[in-house]
Coordinates of N, CA and C in Angstrom, one line a residue:
Chain R
D1 N -178.7 -204.2 96.9 CA -177.5 -204.3 97.9 C -177.7 -203.1 98.9
A2 N -177.7 -203.4 100.2 CA -178.0 -202.4 101.2 C -176.8 -201.4 101.3
D3 N -175.7 -201.7 100.7 CA -174.6 -200.8 100.7 C -174.7 -199.7 99.7
V4 N -175.7 -199.8 98.8 CA -175.9 -198.7 97.8 C -177.4 -198.4 98.0
T5 N -177.7 -197.1 98.4 CA -179.0 -196.7 98.6 C -179.4 -195.6 97.7
Q6 N -180.7 -195.6 97.3 CA -181.2 -194.5 96.4 C -182.5 -193.9 97.0
T7 N -182.6 -192.6 96.9 CA -183.7 -191.9 97.3 C -184.2 -190.9 96.2
P8 N -185.5 -190.7 96.0 CA -186.6 -191.5 96.6 C -186.6 -192.9 95.9
R9 N -187.5 -193.8 96.3 CA -187.7 -195.0 95.7 C -188.7 -194.9 94.6
N10 N -189.7 -194.0 94.8 CA -190.7 -193.8 93.8 C -190.9 -192.3 93.7
R11 N -191.2 -191.8 92.5 CA -191.5 -190.4 92.3 C -192.3 -190.2 91.1
I12 N -193.4 -189.4 91.3 CA -194.3 -189.0 90.2 C -194.1 -187.5 90.1
T13 N -193.9 -187.0 88.9 CA -193.7 -185.6 88.7 C -194.4 -185.2 87.4
K14 N -194.4 -183.9 87.1 CA -195.0 -183.4 85.9 C -194.0 -182.9 84.9
T15 N -194.4 -182.8 83.7 CA -193.5 -182.3 82.6 C -193.0 -181.0 83.0
G16 N -191.7 -180.8 82.8 CA -191.1 -179.5 83.0 C -190.5 -179.3 84.4
K17 N -190.8 -180.1 85.3 CA -190.2 -180.0 86.7 C -188.8 -180.5 86.7
R18 N -188.0 -179.9 87.6 CA -186.7 -180.4 87.9 C -186.7 -181.4 89.0
I19 N -186.0 -182.5 88.7 CA -186.0 -183.6 89.6 C -184.6 -184.1 90.0
M20 N -184.3 -184.4 91.2 CA -183.0 -184.9 91.6 C -183.2 -186.3 92.2
L21 N -182.4 -187.2 91.7 CA -182.4 -188.6 92.3 C -181.0 -188.7 93.0
E22 N -181.0 -189.3 94.2 CA -179.8 -189.3 95.0 C -179.3 -190.8 95.2
C23 N -178.0 -190.9 95.2 CA -177.4 -192.2 95.5 C -176.3 -192.1 96.5
S24 N -176.3 -193.0 97.4 CA -175.2 -193.0 98.4 C -174.7 -194.4 98.6
Q25 N -173.4 -194.5 98.8 CA -172.8 -195.9 99.0 C -171.8 -195.9 100.2
T26 N -171.8 -197.0 100.8 CA -170.9 -197.2 101.9 C -169.8 -198.3 101.6
K27 N -169.7 -198.6 100.3 CA -168.8 -199.6 99.9 C -167.3 -199.1 99.8
G28 N -167.2 -197.8 99.8 CA -165.9 -197.2 99.6 C -165.3 -197.3 98.2
H29 N -166.2 -197.5 97.3 CA -165.8 -197.5 95.9 C -165.6 -196.2 95.3
D30 N -164.7 -196.1 94.3 CA -164.4 -194.9 93.6 C -165.4 -194.6 92.5
R31 N -165.8 -195.7 91.8 CA -166.6 -195.5 90.6 C -168.1 -195.6 90.9
M32 N -168.8 -194.7 90.3 CA -170.3 -194.7 90.5 C -170.9 -194.4 89.1
Y33 N -172.1 -195.0 88.9 CA -172.7 -195.0 87.6 C -174.2 -194.7 87.8
W34 N -174.8 -194.1 86.8 CA -176.3 -194.0 86.7 C -176.8 -194.7 85.4
Y35 N -177.8 -195.6 85.6 CA -178.4 -196.3 84.4 C -179.9 -196.0 84.5
R36 N -180.5 -196.2 83.3 CA -181.9 -196.3 83.3 C -182.3 -197.6 82.6
Q37 N -183.4 -198.1 83.2 CA -183.9 -199.4 82.7 C -185.3 -199.2 82.1
D38 N -185.5 -199.6 80.8 CA -186.8 -199.5 80.2 C -187.1 -200.9 79.7
P39 N -188.4 -201.3 79.8 CA -188.8 -202.6 79.3 C -188.3 -202.9 77.9
G40 N -187.7 -204.1 77.7 CA -187.3 -204.5 76.4 C -186.0 -203.8 75.9
L41 N -185.4 -202.9 76.7 CA -184.2 -202.3 76.3 C -183.0 -202.5 77.3
G42 N -183.3 -203.2 78.4 CA -182.2 -203.5 79.3 C -181.7 -202.2 80.0
L43 N -180.5 -202.2 80.4 CA -179.9 -201.0 81.1 C -179.1 -200.2 80.2
R44 N -179.2 -198.9 80.2 CA -178.4 -198.0 79.4 C -177.8 -197.0 80.3
L45 N -176.5 -196.7 80.0 CA -175.7 -195.9 80.9 C -175.9 -194.4 80.6
I46 N -176.2 -193.6 81.7 CA -176.4 -192.2 81.5 C -175.2 -191.4 81.8
Y47 N -174.6 -191.6 83.0 CA -173.3 -190.9 83.3 C -172.5 -191.9 84.2
Y48 N -171.2 -191.7 84.3 CA -170.4 -192.4 85.2 C -169.3 -191.5 85.7
S49 N -168.8 -191.8 86.9 CA -167.8 -191.0 87.6 C -166.8 -191.9 88.2
F50 N -165.5 -191.5 88.0 CA -164.4 -192.3 88.6 C -163.9 -191.7 89.9
D51 N -164.1 -190.5 90.1 CA -163.9 -189.8 91.4 C -164.6 -188.5 91.4
V52 N -164.4 -187.7 92.5 CA -165.2 -186.5 92.6 C -165.0 -185.5 91.5
K53 N -163.8 -185.6 90.9 CA -163.4 -184.6 89.8 C -163.5 -185.2 88.4
D54 N -164.0 -186.4 88.3 CA -164.0 -187.1 87.0 C -165.4 -187.6 86.7
I55 N -166.1 -186.9 85.8 CA -167.5 -187.2 85.4 C -167.5 -187.4 83.9
N56 N -168.2 -188.4 83.5 CA -168.2 -188.7 82.0 C -169.6 -189.1 81.6
K57 N -169.9 -188.7 80.3 CA -171.2 -189.0 79.7 C -171.2 -190.4 79.3
G58 N -172.4 -191.0 79.5 CA -172.7 -192.3 78.9 C -173.4 -192.2 77.6
E59 N -174.1 -193.3 77.2 CA -174.7 -193.3 75.9 C -176.0 -192.5 75.8
I60 N -176.6 -192.1 76.9 CA -177.9 -191.4 76.8 C -177.9 -190.2 77.8
S61 N -176.9 -189.3 77.7 CA -176.8 -188.3 78.7 C -177.7 -187.1 78.5
D62 N -178.2 -186.9 77.3 CA -179.0 -185.7 76.9 C -180.2 -185.6 77.8
G63 N -180.4 -184.4 78.4 CA -181.5 -184.2 79.3 C -181.3 -184.5 80.8
Y64 N -180.0 -185.0 81.0 CA -179.6 -185.3 82.4 C -178.4 -184.6 82.8
S65 N -178.2 -184.4 84.1 CA -176.9 -183.9 84.6 C -176.6 -184.6 85.9
V66 N -175.4 -184.6 86.3 CA -175.0 -185.3 87.5 C -174.1 -184.4 88.4
S67 N -174.0 -184.8 89.6 CA -173.1 -184.1 90.6 C -172.5 -185.2 91.5
R68 N -171.2 -185.2 91.6 CA -170.5 -186.1 92.6 C -170.0 -185.2 93.7
Q69 N -170.9 -185.2 94.8 CA -170.6 -184.3 95.9 C -169.5 -184.8 96.8
A70 N -169.3 -186.1 96.8 CA -168.3 -186.7 97.6 C -168.1 -188.1 97.1
Q71 N -167.1 -188.8 97.6 CA -166.8 -190.2 97.1 C -168.1 -191.0 97.2
A72 N -168.8 -190.8 98.3 CA -170.0 -191.7 98.5 C -171.3 -191.2 97.9
K73 N -171.3 -190.1 97.3 CA -172.6 -189.5 96.8 C -172.6 -189.1 95.4
F74 N -173.6 -189.5 94.6 CA -173.7 -189.3 93.2 C -175.1 -189.0 92.9
S75 N -175.4 -187.8 92.5 CA -176.8 -187.4 92.2 C -177.1 -187.2 90.7
L76 N -178.3 -187.6 90.3 CA -178.7 -187.4 88.9 C -179.9 -186.4 88.9
S77 N -179.8 -185.5 88.0 CA -180.8 -184.5 87.9 C -181.4 -184.5 86.5
L78 N -182.7 -184.3 86.5 CA -183.4 -184.1 85.2 C -183.8 -182.6 85.3
E79 N -183.2 -181.8 84.4 CA -183.4 -180.4 84.5 C -184.9 -179.9 84.2
S80 N -185.4 -180.6 83.2 CA -186.8 -180.3 82.8 C -187.4 -181.6 82.4
A81 N -188.1 -182.3 83.3 CA -188.5 -183.7 83.0 C -189.5 -183.7 81.9
I82 N -189.4 -184.8 81.1 CA -190.4 -185.1 80.0 C -190.9 -186.5 80.1
P83 N -192.0 -186.8 79.6 CA -192.6 -188.1 79.7 C -191.7 -189.3 79.3
N84 N -190.9 -189.1 78.3 CA -190.1 -190.3 77.9 C -188.9 -190.5 78.8
Q85 N -188.8 -189.8 79.8 CA -187.8 -190.1 80.9 C -188.4 -190.9 82.0
T86 N -189.7 -191.3 81.8 CA -190.3 -192.3 82.7 C -189.6 -193.6 82.6
A87 N -189.0 -194.1 83.7 CA -188.2 -195.3 83.7 C -187.8 -195.6 85.1
L88 N -187.1 -196.7 85.2 CA -186.5 -197.2 86.4 C -185.0 -196.8 86.4
Y89 N -184.6 -196.1 87.4 CA -183.2 -195.6 87.4 C -182.4 -196.3 88.5
F90 N -181.2 -196.7 88.1 CA -180.3 -197.5 89.0 C -179.0 -196.7 89.1
C91 N -178.6 -196.7 90.3 CA -177.2 -196.3 90.6 C -176.4 -197.5 90.9
A92 N -175.1 -197.5 90.5 CA -174.2 -198.6 90.7 C -172.9 -198.1 91.1
T93 N -172.1 -199.0 91.8 CA -170.7 -198.6 92.1 C -169.8 -199.8 91.7
S94 N -168.5 -199.5 91.6 CA -167.5 -200.5 91.4 C -166.2 -200.0 91.9
D95 N -165.4 -201.0 92.3 CA -164.1 -200.6 92.8 C -163.1 -200.4 91.7
S96 N -162.2 -199.4 91.8 CA -161.3 -199.1 90.7 C -160.1 -200.0 90.8
Q97 N -160.0 -200.9 89.8 CA -158.9 -201.8 89.8 C -158.1 -201.8 88.5
G98 N -158.4 -200.8 87.7 CA -157.7 -200.7 86.4 C -158.6 -201.0 85.2
I99 N -158.2 -200.6 84.1 CA -159.0 -200.7 82.9 C -159.0 -202.2 82.4
N100 N -158.0 -202.9 82.7 CA -158.0 -204.3 82.3 C -158.4 -205.3 83.4
V101 N -159.2 -204.8 84.3 CA -159.7 -205.7 85.3 C -161.2 -205.7 85.3
A102 N -161.8 -206.8 85.4 CA -163.3 -206.9 85.3 C -163.9 -206.6 86.6
D103 N -164.1 -205.4 86.9 CA -164.7 -205.0 88.2 C -166.2 -205.3 88.2
T104 N -166.7 -205.8 89.3 CA -168.1 -206.1 89.4 C -168.8 -204.8 89.9
Q105 N -170.0 -204.7 89.3 CA -170.8 -203.5 89.7 C -171.8 -203.9 90.8
Y106 N -172.1 -203.0 91.7 CA -173.1 -203.3 92.8 C -174.2 -202.2 92.6
F107 N -175.4 -202.7 92.6 CA -176.5 -201.8 92.2 C -177.4 -201.5 93.4
G108 N -177.9 -200.2 93.4 CA -178.9 -199.9 94.4 C -180.3 -200.5 94.0
P109 N -181.3 -200.2 94.8 CA -182.6 -200.8 94.6 C -183.4 -200.2 93.5
G110 N -183.0 -199.0 93.1 CA -183.7 -198.4 92.0 C -184.7 -197.3 92.4
T111 N -184.9 -196.3 91.5 CA -185.9 -195.3 91.7 C -186.9 -195.4 90.5
R112 N -188.1 -195.6 90.8 CA -189.1 -195.6 89.7 C -189.6 -194.2 89.5
L113 N -189.4 -193.6 88.4 CA -189.8 -192.2 88.1 C -190.8 -192.2 87.0
T114 N -191.9 -191.5 87.3 CA -193.0 -191.3 86.4 C -193.1 -189.8 86.1
V115 N -193.1 -189.5 84.8 CA -193.2 -188.1 84.4 C -194.6 -188.0 83.6
L116 N -195.5 -187.2 84.2 CA -196.8 -187.1 83.6 C -196.9 -185.9 82.6
Chain A
A1 N -172.5 -202.4 65.0 CA -172.7 -201.9 66.3 C -172.5 -203.0 67.3
Q2 N -171.9 -202.7 68.4 CA -171.6 -203.7 69.5 C -172.8 -203.9 70.3
S3 N -173.1 -205.2 70.5 CA -174.4 -205.5 71.2 C -174.3 -206.8 71.9
V4 N -175.3 -207.0 72.8 CA -175.5 -208.2 73.6 C -176.9 -208.6 73.3
A5 N -177.1 -209.9 73.0 CA -178.5 -210.4 72.7 C -178.9 -211.5 73.7
Q6 N -180.0 -211.3 74.2 CA -180.7 -212.4 75.0 C -181.9 -212.8 74.2
P7 N -181.9 -213.8 73.4 CA -182.9 -214.1 72.4 C -184.3 -214.5 73.0
E8 N -184.3 -214.9 74.2 CA -185.6 -215.3 74.9 C -186.1 -214.3 75.9
D9 N -187.3 -213.7 75.7 CA -187.8 -212.8 76.7 C -188.2 -213.6 78.0
Q10 N -188.6 -214.8 77.8 CA -189.0 -215.6 79.0 C -188.6 -217.0 78.8
V11 N -188.2 -217.6 79.9 CA -187.9 -219.1 79.9 C -188.7 -219.7 81.0
N12 N -189.4 -220.7 80.7 CA -190.2 -221.5 81.7 C -189.5 -222.8 81.9
V13 N -189.4 -223.3 83.2 CA -188.8 -224.6 83.4 C -189.4 -225.1 84.7
A14 N -189.6 -226.4 84.8 CA -190.1 -227.0 85.9 C -189.1 -227.2 87.0
E15 N -189.5 -227.0 88.2 CA -188.6 -227.1 89.4 C -187.9 -228.5 89.3
G16 N -186.6 -228.5 89.6 CA -185.8 -229.7 89.6 C -185.2 -230.0 88.2
N17 N -185.7 -229.4 87.2 CA -185.1 -229.5 85.8 C -183.9 -228.6 85.6
P18 N -183.0 -229.0 84.7 CA -181.9 -228.0 84.4 C -182.5 -226.8 83.6
L19 N -181.8 -225.7 83.8 CA -182.2 -224.5 83.1 C -181.0 -223.9 82.3
T20 N -181.4 -223.2 81.2 CA -180.4 -222.5 80.4 C -181.0 -221.2 80.0
V21 N -180.2 -220.1 80.2 CA -180.6 -218.8 79.8 C -179.5 -218.3 78.8
K22 N -179.9 -218.0 77.6 CA -179.0 -217.8 76.5 C -178.5 -216.3 76.4
C23 N -177.2 -216.2 76.0 CA -176.7 -214.9 75.8 C -175.6 -215.0 74.7
T24 N -175.7 -214.1 73.7 CA -174.7 -214.0 72.7 C -174.3 -212.6 72.6
Y25 N -173.0 -212.4 72.1 CA -172.6 -211.0 72.0 C -171.8 -210.7 70.7
S26 N -171.8 -209.5 70.3 CA -171.1 -209.1 69.1 C -170.3 -207.8 69.5
V27 N -169.1 -208.0 69.9 CA -168.2 -206.9 70.2 C -166.8 -207.2 69.7
S28 N -166.0 -206.2 69.7 CA -164.7 -206.3 69.2 C -163.8 -206.7 70.4
G29 N -162.7 -207.4 70.2 CA -161.8 -207.7 71.2 C -162.3 -208.9 72.0
N30 N -161.7 -209.0 73.2 CA -162.1 -210.1 74.1 C -162.7 -209.5 75.4
P31 N -164.0 -209.4 75.4 CA -164.7 -208.6 76.5 C -164.7 -209.5 77.8
Y32 N -165.0 -208.8 78.9 CA -165.3 -209.5 80.1 C -166.8 -209.7 80.1
L33 N -167.3 -210.8 80.6 CA -168.7 -211.2 80.5 C -169.3 -211.4 81.9
F34 N -170.5 -211.0 82.1 CA -171.1 -211.0 83.4 C -172.5 -211.5 83.2
W35 N -173.0 -212.1 84.4 CA -174.5 -212.4 84.5 C -174.9 -211.7 85.8
Y36 N -176.0 -211.0 85.8 CA -176.7 -210.4 86.9 C -178.1 -210.9 87.0
V37 N -178.6 -210.9 88.2 CA -180.0 -211.3 88.5 C -180.7 -210.1 89.2
Q38 N -182.0 -209.9 88.8 CA -182.8 -208.9 89.4 C -184.1 -209.5 89.9
Y39 N -184.3 -209.4 91.2 CA -185.5 -209.9 91.9 C -186.5 -208.7 92.0
P40 N -187.7 -208.9 92.1 CA -188.7 -207.8 92.1 C -188.4 -206.8 93.1
N41 N -188.5 -205.5 92.7 CA -188.2 -204.4 93.6 C -186.8 -204.3 94.1
R42 N -185.9 -205.0 93.5 CA -184.5 -205.0 93.9 C -183.6 -204.5 92.8
G43 N -182.4 -204.1 93.1 CA -181.4 -203.8 92.1 C -180.8 -205.1 91.6
L44 N -179.9 -205.0 90.6 CA -179.3 -206.1 90.0 C -178.2 -206.6 91.0
Q45 N -178.1 -208.0 91.0 CA -177.1 -208.6 91.9 C -176.2 -209.4 91.0
F46 N -174.9 -209.4 91.3 CA -173.9 -210.1 90.5 C -174.0 -211.6 90.8
L47 N -174.0 -212.3 89.7 CA -174.0 -213.8 89.8 C -172.6 -214.4 89.5
L48 N -172.0 -214.0 88.4 CA -170.7 -214.6 88.0 C -170.1 -213.7 86.8
K49 N -168.8 -214.0 86.6 CA -168.2 -213.3 85.5 C -167.1 -214.2 84.9
Y50 N -166.9 -214.0 83.6 CA -165.8 -214.6 82.9 C -164.7 -213.6 82.5
I51 N -163.5 -213.9 82.9 CA -162.4 -213.0 82.6 C -161.5 -213.7 81.6
T52 N -161.0 -214.9 82.0 CA -160.1 -215.7 81.1 C -160.0 -217.0 81.7
G53 N -159.4 -218.0 81.0 CA -159.2 -219.3 81.6 C -160.3 -220.3 81.3
D54 N -160.6 -221.1 82.3 CA -161.6 -222.1 82.1 C -162.9 -221.6 81.6
N55 N -163.4 -222.3 80.5 CA -164.7 -221.8 79.9 C -165.9 -222.0 80.7
L56 N -165.9 -222.8 81.8 CA -167.0 -223.0 82.6 C -166.7 -222.2 83.9
V57 N -167.6 -221.2 84.2 CA -167.5 -220.3 85.3 C -168.6 -220.7 86.3
K58 N -168.2 -220.8 87.6 CA -169.2 -221.1 88.6 C -169.4 -219.8 89.4
G59 N -170.7 -219.7 89.8 CA -171.1 -218.4 90.5 C -171.9 -218.7 91.7
S60 N -172.7 -217.7 92.0 CA -173.5 -217.8 93.2 C -174.8 -218.6 93.0
Y61 N -175.3 -219.1 94.1 CA -176.6 -219.9 94.1 C -176.6 -221.1 93.2
G62 N -175.5 -221.7 92.9 CA -175.4 -222.9 92.1 C -175.4 -222.6 90.6
F63 N -175.4 -221.4 90.2 CA -175.4 -221.1 88.8 C -174.0 -221.2 88.2
E64 N -173.9 -221.5 86.9 CA -172.7 -221.5 86.2 C -172.9 -221.0 84.8
A65 N -171.9 -220.7 84.1 CA -172.0 -220.2 82.7 C -170.9 -220.7 81.9
E66 N -171.2 -221.0 80.6 CA -170.3 -221.6 79.7 C -169.9 -220.6 78.7
F67 N -168.7 -220.3 78.6 CA -168.1 -219.3 77.6 C -167.8 -220.1 76.3
N68 N -168.2 -219.7 75.2 CA -167.9 -220.3 73.9 C -167.4 -219.2 73.0
K69 N -166.1 -219.1 72.8 CA -165.5 -218.1 72.0 C -165.9 -218.1 70.5
S70 N -166.0 -219.3 70.0 CA -166.3 -219.4 68.5 C -167.7 -219.1 68.2
Q71 N -168.6 -219.3 69.2 CA -170.0 -219.0 69.0 C -170.3 -217.6 69.7
T72 N -169.4 -217.0 70.3 CA -169.6 -215.7 71.0 C -170.8 -215.8 71.9
S73 N -170.8 -216.8 72.7 CA -171.9 -217.0 73.6 C -171.4 -217.2 75.1
F74 N -172.4 -216.9 75.9 CA -172.1 -217.0 77.4 C -173.4 -217.4 78.1
H75 N -173.8 -218.7 77.9 CA -175.1 -219.1 78.4 C -175.0 -219.4 79.9
L76 N -176.1 -219.0 80.6 CA -176.2 -219.3 82.0 C -176.9 -220.6 82.2
K77 N -176.4 -221.4 83.2 CA -177.0 -222.7 83.4 C -177.1 -223.0 84.9
K78 N -178.0 -223.9 85.2 CA -178.1 -224.5 86.5 C -178.6 -225.9 86.4
P79 N -178.0 -226.8 87.1 CA -178.4 -228.2 86.9 C -179.8 -228.6 87.4
S80 N -180.3 -227.9 88.5 CA -181.6 -228.2 89.0 C -182.2 -226.9 89.5
A81 N -183.3 -226.5 88.8 CA -183.9 -225.1 89.1 C -184.8 -225.2 90.3
L82 N -184.8 -224.0 91.0 CA -185.6 -223.8 92.2 C -186.7 -222.8 91.9
V83 N -187.8 -222.9 92.5 CA -188.8 -221.8 92.4 C -188.3 -220.4 92.7
S84 N -187.4 -220.4 93.7 CA -186.8 -219.1 94.1 C -185.8 -218.6 93.1
D85 N -185.5 -219.3 92.1 CA -184.6 -218.8 91.0 C -185.4 -217.9 90.0
S86 N -186.7 -217.9 90.2 CA -187.6 -217.1 89.3 C -187.2 -215.6 89.5
A87 N -186.8 -215.0 88.4 CA -186.3 -213.6 88.4 C -186.0 -213.1 87.0
L88 N -185.5 -211.9 86.9 CA -185.0 -211.4 85.6 C -183.5 -211.5 85.5
Y89 N -183.0 -212.0 84.5 CA -181.5 -212.3 84.3 C -181.0 -211.4 83.2
F90 N -179.9 -210.8 83.5 CA -179.2 -209.9 82.5 C -177.8 -210.4 82.3
C91 N -177.5 -210.5 81.0 CA -176.1 -210.7 80.5 C -175.5 -209.3 80.2
A92 N -174.2 -209.2 80.5 CA -173.5 -207.9 80.2 C -172.1 -208.2 79.8
V93 N -171.6 -207.3 79.0 CA -170.2 -207.3 78.6 C -169.5 -206.0 79.0
R94 N -168.3 -206.1 79.4 CA -167.5 -204.9 79.5 C -166.5 -204.9 78.4
L95 N -166.5 -203.8 77.6 CA -165.6 -203.8 76.4 C -164.2 -203.7 76.8
T96 N -163.3 -204.4 76.1 CA -161.9 -204.4 76.3 C -161.3 -203.0 76.2
G97 N -160.5 -202.6 77.1 CA -159.8 -201.3 77.1 C -160.7 -200.1 77.4
T98 N -161.9 -200.4 77.8 CA -162.9 -199.3 78.2 C -163.5 -199.6 79.5
Y99 N -164.2 -198.7 80.1 CA -165.0 -198.9 81.3 C -166.5 -199.1 80.9
K100 N -166.8 -199.2 79.6 CA -168.2 -199.3 79.2 C -168.7 -200.7 79.3
Y101 N -169.9 -200.8 79.8 CA -170.7 -202.0 79.9 C -171.8 -201.9 78.9
I102 N -172.1 -203.1 78.3 CA -173.3 -203.2 77.5 C -174.2 -204.3 78.1
F103 N -175.4 -204.0 78.4 CA -176.3 -205.0 79.0 C -177.3 -205.5 77.9
G104 N -177.6 -206.8 78.1 CA -178.7 -207.4 77.2 C -180.0 -206.9 77.7
T105 N -181.1 -207.3 77.0 CA -182.4 -206.8 77.4 C -183.1 -207.6 78.5
G106 N -182.5 -208.6 78.9 CA -183.0 -209.4 80.1 C -183.9 -210.6 79.6
T107 N -183.8 -211.6 80.4 CA -184.7 -212.8 80.2 C -185.4 -213.1 81.5
R108 N -186.7 -213.2 81.5 CA -187.4 -213.5 82.7 C -187.5 -215.1 82.8
L109 N -187.0 -215.5 83.9 CA -187.0 -217.0 84.2 C -188.1 -217.3 85.2
K110 N -189.0 -218.2 84.8 CA -190.1 -218.6 85.6 C -189.9 -220.1 85.9
V111 N -189.7 -220.5 87.2 CA -189.6 -221.9 87.6 C -190.9 -222.3 88.2
L112 N -191.5 -223.3 87.6 CA -192.8 -223.8 88.0 C -192.7 -224.9 89.0
A113 N -193.5 -224.8 90.0 CA -193.5 -225.9 91.1 C -194.2 -227.1 90.6

């Protein structure tokens, strides 16, 4: 979805390096998410944020941190990259309509990260 | 443990034939159910969702899904497959009373000309 952009699209780095993946959205949504996709495992939630001051850990947050710089921007950092963080990373957004509303998620194109 | 299962890694179907991509779930409560599609080098795109009401949900690109509460299934269907439907399909549930989504492992659909 062109309304959700991710940079870079591809990145190769070495073990121990600090990496930042960036996500921007023009959909005006409050909620933003970071997922990683691994073959055979589907998508797993790393972190999610409901607004600039509200950040929450997902199921696999160890080794990652995030920053919500503005409503439209949500960055994911790997403080010290390791090879098993090699994966496809997706940012997603959704509109805040309440906990009992099935909000649809809109995904960016993904960042392919390789840690050597 | 709460989970979503897509039992087939790959489904092959001839163009023009009906297709089914299976999804079953094991979660508490009455979750919201979704199907997303992923084309090569693209992010996931929303196809359809079930919230409540009619068990047959119609979505984008001619796809529909049938919700079966007793079998805890939400199979994706299309009456006549197109080669352009070839992609990776994900089933997902959002747990009741939470903002958490659980995704299945994905099923690769290949439509043969």
